[in-house]
Coordinates of C-alpha atoms and ligand atoms in Angstrom, one line a residue:
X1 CA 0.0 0.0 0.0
X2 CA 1.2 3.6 -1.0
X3 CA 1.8 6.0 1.8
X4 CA 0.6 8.4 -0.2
X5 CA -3.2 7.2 -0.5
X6 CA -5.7 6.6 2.5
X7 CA -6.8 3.5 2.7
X8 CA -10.8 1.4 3.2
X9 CA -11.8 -1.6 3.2
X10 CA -15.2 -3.3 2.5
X11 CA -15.2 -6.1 5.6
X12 CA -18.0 -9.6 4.7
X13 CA -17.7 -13.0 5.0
X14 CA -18.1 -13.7 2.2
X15 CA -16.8 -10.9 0.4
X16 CA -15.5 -12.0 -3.2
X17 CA -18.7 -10.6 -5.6
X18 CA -18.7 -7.3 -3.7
X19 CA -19.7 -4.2 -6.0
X20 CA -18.3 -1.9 -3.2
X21 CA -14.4 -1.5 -4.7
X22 CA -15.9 -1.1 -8.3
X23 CA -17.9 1.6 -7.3
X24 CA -15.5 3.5 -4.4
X25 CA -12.9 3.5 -6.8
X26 CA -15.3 5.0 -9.8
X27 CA -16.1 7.6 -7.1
X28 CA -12.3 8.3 -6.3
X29 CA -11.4 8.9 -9.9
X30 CA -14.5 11.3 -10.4
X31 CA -13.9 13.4 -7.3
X32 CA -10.0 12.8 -7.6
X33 CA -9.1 11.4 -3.8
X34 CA -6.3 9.5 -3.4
X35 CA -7.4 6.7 -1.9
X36 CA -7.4 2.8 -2.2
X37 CA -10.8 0.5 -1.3
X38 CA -10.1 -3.3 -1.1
X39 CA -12.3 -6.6 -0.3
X40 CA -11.2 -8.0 3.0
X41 CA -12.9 -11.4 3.7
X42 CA -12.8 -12.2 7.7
X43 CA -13.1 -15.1 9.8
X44 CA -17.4 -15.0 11.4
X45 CA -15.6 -14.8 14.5
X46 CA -12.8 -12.6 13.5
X47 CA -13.8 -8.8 13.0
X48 CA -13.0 -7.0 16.0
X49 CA -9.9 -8.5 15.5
X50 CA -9.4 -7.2 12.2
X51 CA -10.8 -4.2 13.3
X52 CA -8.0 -3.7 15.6
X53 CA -5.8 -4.7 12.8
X54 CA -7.0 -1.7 10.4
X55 CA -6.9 0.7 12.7
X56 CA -2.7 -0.3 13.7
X57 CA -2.3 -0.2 9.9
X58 CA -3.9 3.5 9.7
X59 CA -7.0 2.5 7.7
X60 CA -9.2 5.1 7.5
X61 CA -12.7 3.8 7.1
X62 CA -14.7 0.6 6.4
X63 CA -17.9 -0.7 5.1
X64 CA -19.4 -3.4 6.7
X65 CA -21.7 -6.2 5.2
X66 CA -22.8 -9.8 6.2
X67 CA -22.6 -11.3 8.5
X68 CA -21.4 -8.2 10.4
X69 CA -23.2 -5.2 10.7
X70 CA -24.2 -5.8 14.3
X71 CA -20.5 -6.5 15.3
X72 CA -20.0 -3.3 13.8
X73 CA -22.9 -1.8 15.9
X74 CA -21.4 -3.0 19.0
X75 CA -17.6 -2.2 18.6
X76 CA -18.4 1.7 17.1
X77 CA -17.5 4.3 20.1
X78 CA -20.4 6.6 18.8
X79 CA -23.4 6.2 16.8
X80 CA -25.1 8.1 14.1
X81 CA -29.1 8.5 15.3
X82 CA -30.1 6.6 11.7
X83 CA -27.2 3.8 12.8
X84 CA -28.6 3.9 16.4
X85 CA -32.1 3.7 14.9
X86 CA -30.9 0.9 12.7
X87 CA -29.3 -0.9 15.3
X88 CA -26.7 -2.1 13.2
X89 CA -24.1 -0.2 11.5
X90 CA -22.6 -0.8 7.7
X91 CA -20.0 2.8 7.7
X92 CA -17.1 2.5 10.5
X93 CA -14.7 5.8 10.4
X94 CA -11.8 5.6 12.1
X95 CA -10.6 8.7 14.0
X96 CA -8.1 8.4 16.8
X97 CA -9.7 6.2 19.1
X98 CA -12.8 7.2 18.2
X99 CA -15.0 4.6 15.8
X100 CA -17.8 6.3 14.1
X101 CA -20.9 3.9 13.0
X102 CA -23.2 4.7 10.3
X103 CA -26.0 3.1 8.6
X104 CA -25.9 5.0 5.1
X105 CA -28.5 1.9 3.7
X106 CA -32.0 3.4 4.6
X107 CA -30.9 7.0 3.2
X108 CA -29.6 5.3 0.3
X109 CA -33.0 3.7 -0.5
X110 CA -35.0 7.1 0.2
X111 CA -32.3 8.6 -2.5
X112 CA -33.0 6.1 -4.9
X113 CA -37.1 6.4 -4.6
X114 CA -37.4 10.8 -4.1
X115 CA -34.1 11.9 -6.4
X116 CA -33.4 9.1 -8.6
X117 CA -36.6 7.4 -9.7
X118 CA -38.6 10.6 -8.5
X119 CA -41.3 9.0 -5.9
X120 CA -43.4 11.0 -3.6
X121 CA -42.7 10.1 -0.1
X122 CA -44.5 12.2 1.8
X123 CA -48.3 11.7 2.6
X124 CA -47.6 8.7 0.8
X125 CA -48.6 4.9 2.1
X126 CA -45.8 2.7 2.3
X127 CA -45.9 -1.1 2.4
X128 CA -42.6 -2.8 3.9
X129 CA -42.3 -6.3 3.5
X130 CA -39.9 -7.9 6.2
X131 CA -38.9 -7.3 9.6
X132 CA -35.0 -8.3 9.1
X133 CA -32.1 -6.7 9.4
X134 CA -32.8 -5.0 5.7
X135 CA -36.3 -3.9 7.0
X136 CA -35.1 -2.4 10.6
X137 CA -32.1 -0.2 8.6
X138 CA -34.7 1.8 6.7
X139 CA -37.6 2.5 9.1
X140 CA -36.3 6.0 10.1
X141 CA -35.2 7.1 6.5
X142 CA -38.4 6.3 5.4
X143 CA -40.6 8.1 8.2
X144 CA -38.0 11.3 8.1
X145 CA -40.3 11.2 4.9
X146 CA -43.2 11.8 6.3
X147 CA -45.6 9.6 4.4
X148 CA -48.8 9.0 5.7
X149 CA -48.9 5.8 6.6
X150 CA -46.0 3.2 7.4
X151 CA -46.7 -0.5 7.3
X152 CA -44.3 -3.0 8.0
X153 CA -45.6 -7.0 6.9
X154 CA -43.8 -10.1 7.7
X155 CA -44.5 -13.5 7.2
X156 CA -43.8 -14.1 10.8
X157 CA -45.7 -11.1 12.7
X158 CA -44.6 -11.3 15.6
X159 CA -41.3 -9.9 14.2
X160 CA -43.0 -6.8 12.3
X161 CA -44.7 -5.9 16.0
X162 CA -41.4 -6.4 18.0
X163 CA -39.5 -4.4 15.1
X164 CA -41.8 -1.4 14.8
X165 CA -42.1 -1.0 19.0
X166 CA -38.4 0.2 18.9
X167 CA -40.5 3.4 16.3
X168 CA -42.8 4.7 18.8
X169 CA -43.1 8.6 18.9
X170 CA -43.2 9.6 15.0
X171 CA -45.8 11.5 13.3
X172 CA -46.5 9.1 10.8
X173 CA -48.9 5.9 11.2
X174 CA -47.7 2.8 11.9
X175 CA -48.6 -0.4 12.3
X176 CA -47.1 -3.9 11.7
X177 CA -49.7 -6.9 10.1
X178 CA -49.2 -10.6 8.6
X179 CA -49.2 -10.2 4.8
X180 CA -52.7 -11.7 4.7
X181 CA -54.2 -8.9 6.7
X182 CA -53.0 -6.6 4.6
X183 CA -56.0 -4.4 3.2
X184 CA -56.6 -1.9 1.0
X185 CA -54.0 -0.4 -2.1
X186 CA -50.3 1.2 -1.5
X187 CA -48.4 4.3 -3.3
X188 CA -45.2 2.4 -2.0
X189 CA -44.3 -1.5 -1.8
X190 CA -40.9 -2.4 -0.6
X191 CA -39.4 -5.5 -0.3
X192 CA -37.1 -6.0 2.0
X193 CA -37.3 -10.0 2.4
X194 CA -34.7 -12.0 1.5
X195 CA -37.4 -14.0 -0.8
X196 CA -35.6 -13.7 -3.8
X197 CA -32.8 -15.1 -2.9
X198 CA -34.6 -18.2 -2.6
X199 CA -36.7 -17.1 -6.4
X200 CA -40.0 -16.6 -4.3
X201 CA -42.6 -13.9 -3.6
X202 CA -43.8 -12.5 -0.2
X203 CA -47.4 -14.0 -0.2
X204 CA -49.5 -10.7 -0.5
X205 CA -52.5 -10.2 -2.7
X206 CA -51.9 -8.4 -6.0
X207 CA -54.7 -6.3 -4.9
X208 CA -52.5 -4.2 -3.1
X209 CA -51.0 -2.3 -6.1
X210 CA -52.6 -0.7 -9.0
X211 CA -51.4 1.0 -11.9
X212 CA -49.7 4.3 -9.9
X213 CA -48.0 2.1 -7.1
X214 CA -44.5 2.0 -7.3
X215 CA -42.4 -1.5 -6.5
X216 CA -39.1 -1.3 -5.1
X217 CA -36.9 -5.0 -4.6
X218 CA -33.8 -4.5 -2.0
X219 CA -32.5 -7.1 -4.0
X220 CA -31.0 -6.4 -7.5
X221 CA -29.6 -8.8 -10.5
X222 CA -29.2 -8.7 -14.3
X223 CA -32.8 -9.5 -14.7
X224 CA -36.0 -8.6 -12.8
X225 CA -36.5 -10.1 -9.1
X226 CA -39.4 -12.1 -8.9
X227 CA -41.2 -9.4 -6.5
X228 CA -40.2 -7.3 -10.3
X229 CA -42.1 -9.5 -12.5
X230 CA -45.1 -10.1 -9.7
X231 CA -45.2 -5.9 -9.6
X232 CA -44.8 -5.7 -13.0
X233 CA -48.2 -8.0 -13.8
X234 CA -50.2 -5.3 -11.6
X235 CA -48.8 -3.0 -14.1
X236 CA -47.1 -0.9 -10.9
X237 CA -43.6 0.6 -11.6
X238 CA -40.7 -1.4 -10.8
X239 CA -37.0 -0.5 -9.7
X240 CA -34.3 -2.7 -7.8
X241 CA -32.3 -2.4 -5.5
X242 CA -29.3 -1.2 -7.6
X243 CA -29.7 2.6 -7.2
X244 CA -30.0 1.8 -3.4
X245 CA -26.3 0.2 -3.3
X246 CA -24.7 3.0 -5.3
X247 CA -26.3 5.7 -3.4
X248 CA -25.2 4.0 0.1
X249 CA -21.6 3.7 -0.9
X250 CA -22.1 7.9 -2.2
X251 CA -23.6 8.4 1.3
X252 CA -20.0 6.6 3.1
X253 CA -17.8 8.1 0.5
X254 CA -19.4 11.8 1.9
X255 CA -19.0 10.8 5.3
X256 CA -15.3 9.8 4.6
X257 CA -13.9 12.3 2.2
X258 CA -16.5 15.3 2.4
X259 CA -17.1 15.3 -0.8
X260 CA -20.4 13.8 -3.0
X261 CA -19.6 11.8 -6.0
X262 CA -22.0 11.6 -9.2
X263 CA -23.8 8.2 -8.4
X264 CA -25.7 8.6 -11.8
X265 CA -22.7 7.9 -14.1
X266 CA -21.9 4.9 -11.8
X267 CA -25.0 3.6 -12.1
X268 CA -25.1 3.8 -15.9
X269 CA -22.0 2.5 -15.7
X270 CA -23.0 -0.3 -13.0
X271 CA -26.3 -1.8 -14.9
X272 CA -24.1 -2.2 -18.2
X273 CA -21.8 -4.3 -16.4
X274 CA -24.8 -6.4 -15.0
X275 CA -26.2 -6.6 -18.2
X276 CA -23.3 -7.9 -19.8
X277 CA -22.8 -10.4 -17.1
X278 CA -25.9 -11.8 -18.0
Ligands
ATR301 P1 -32.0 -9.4 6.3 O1 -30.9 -9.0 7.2 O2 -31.7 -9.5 4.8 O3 -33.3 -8.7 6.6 P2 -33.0 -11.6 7.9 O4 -32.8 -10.8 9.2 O5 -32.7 -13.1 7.9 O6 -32.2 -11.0 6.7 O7 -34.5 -11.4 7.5 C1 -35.1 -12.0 6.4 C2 -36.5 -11.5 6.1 O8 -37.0 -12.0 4.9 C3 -37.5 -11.9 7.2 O9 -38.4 -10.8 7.3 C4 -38.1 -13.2 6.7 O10 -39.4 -13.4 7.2 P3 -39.5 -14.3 8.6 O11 -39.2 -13.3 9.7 O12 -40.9 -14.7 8.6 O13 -38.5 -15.4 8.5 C5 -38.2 -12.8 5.2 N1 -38.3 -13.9 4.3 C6 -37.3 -14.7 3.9 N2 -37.8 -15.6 2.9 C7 -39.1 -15.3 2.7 C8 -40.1 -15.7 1.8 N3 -39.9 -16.8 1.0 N4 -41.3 -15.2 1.9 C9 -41.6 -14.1 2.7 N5 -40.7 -13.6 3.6 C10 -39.4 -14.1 3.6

């Protein structure tokens, strides 16, 4: 490593297929920092080893993905109020002893929706589908929104009712249900499951959507999710989740160098390269 460069990581077990260095380093070029981003695949019970190990080697920053954003949670010395809210953190910034966590993935997503795909948030009524990790990180981006009405659905709904009680106090509606008590038709539907990684659907009625809703999959590829194509049969806009990843990584890069990259090039950019991979 050059002397002359600062230095990040992106930390995940595993870590091989991460985006994260393609896009830090298209944001470095644009905004000319000199700076190196590397993968760095850890141990499941190494990373507050290799944590320790960064900061010795003067690495300036990291993002954090699976399986460790709650490790990151626990061994930041202060907390952004969206990392707090989010209870896990996926932006450490090393400064001195100090560890700043940050959870840049629920303002991300609100990016992609209001400035990117130009979706009305506020007085709006959002579906969220999933009570995970994914679901939990964008609760309070979403309500900073001020939609009308947030509901969160999960298969099991037990989780949506313990997720939402840590949201008590906001302006906006809220209430957690099983998908099949879901009633009535949504501006918004997010999914935040992990079904597509298995090719499946949340089990929600199609009734929920109509022509002006707006779909959004967490989840991105070279071709449409499943939760796409579903969406796209109600004749609802669809988007994935790519815009969301791009616009998570500008939101650390800011935090790090001060400085906002152009996450539209990157994305043109990014979707080509999907596309040819496909
Ligand atoms: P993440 O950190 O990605 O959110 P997670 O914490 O394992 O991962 O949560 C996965 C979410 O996807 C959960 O809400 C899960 O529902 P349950 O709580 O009922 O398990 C949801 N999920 C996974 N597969 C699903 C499927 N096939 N249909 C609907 N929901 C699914």
């Amino acid at each position: 490593m050059s002397q002359a460069h600062d230095h990040y990581v992106v930390i995940g077990n595993p870590i091989e297929h991460s985006k994260s260095p393609a896009i830090h380093t298209q944001f470095a070029l644009q905004t000319q920092q000199a700076l190196s981003y590397e993968r760095l695949l850890v141990p499941v019970d190494g990373f507050e080893g290799a944590i320790k190990d960064l900061i010795a080697k003067g690495v300036r920053g990291a993002n954090v993905t699976l399986p460790f954003k709650l490790d990151a949670y626990q061994i930041a010395t202060d907390l952004t109020p969206r990392a707090h809210a989010a209870g896990a953190v996926n932006t450490l910034k090393f400064e001195g002893d100090k560890i700043l966590g940050d959870n840049t993935d629920g303002v991300g997503l609100v990016r992609d929706l209001v400035v990117n795909a130009g979706v009305s948030l506020q007085g709006s009524r959002i579906l969220l589908l999933g009570a995970g990790g994914a679901a939990r990180g964008v609760i309070l981006p979403l309500l900073s929104e001020l939609p009308a009405e947030l509901v969160v659905a999960n298969r099991t709904v037990q989780k949506a009712q313990d997720l939402l009680a840590h949201f008590h106090g906001h302006l906006v509606a809220l209430a957690a249900s099983s998908f099949e008590a879901l009633s009535g038709e949504f501006d918004v539907v997010i999914n935040a499951t992990s079904a597509s990684l298995s090719d499946s659907v949340p089990n929600i009625s199609s009734s929920l959507l109509n022509k002006q809703s707006f779909a959004y999959d967490m989840m991105y590829g070279a071709k449409p999710t499943r939760f796409m194509q579903w969406a796209s049969k109600q004749q609802s806009t669809v988007r994935d989740g790519l815009g969301m990843l791009i616009e998570q990584a500008a939101e650390s890069f800011e935090l790090w160098r001060g400085v906002r990259p152009d996450t539209a090039a990157v994305y043109t950019w990014l979707r080509s390269q999907l596309d040819q991979s496909s």
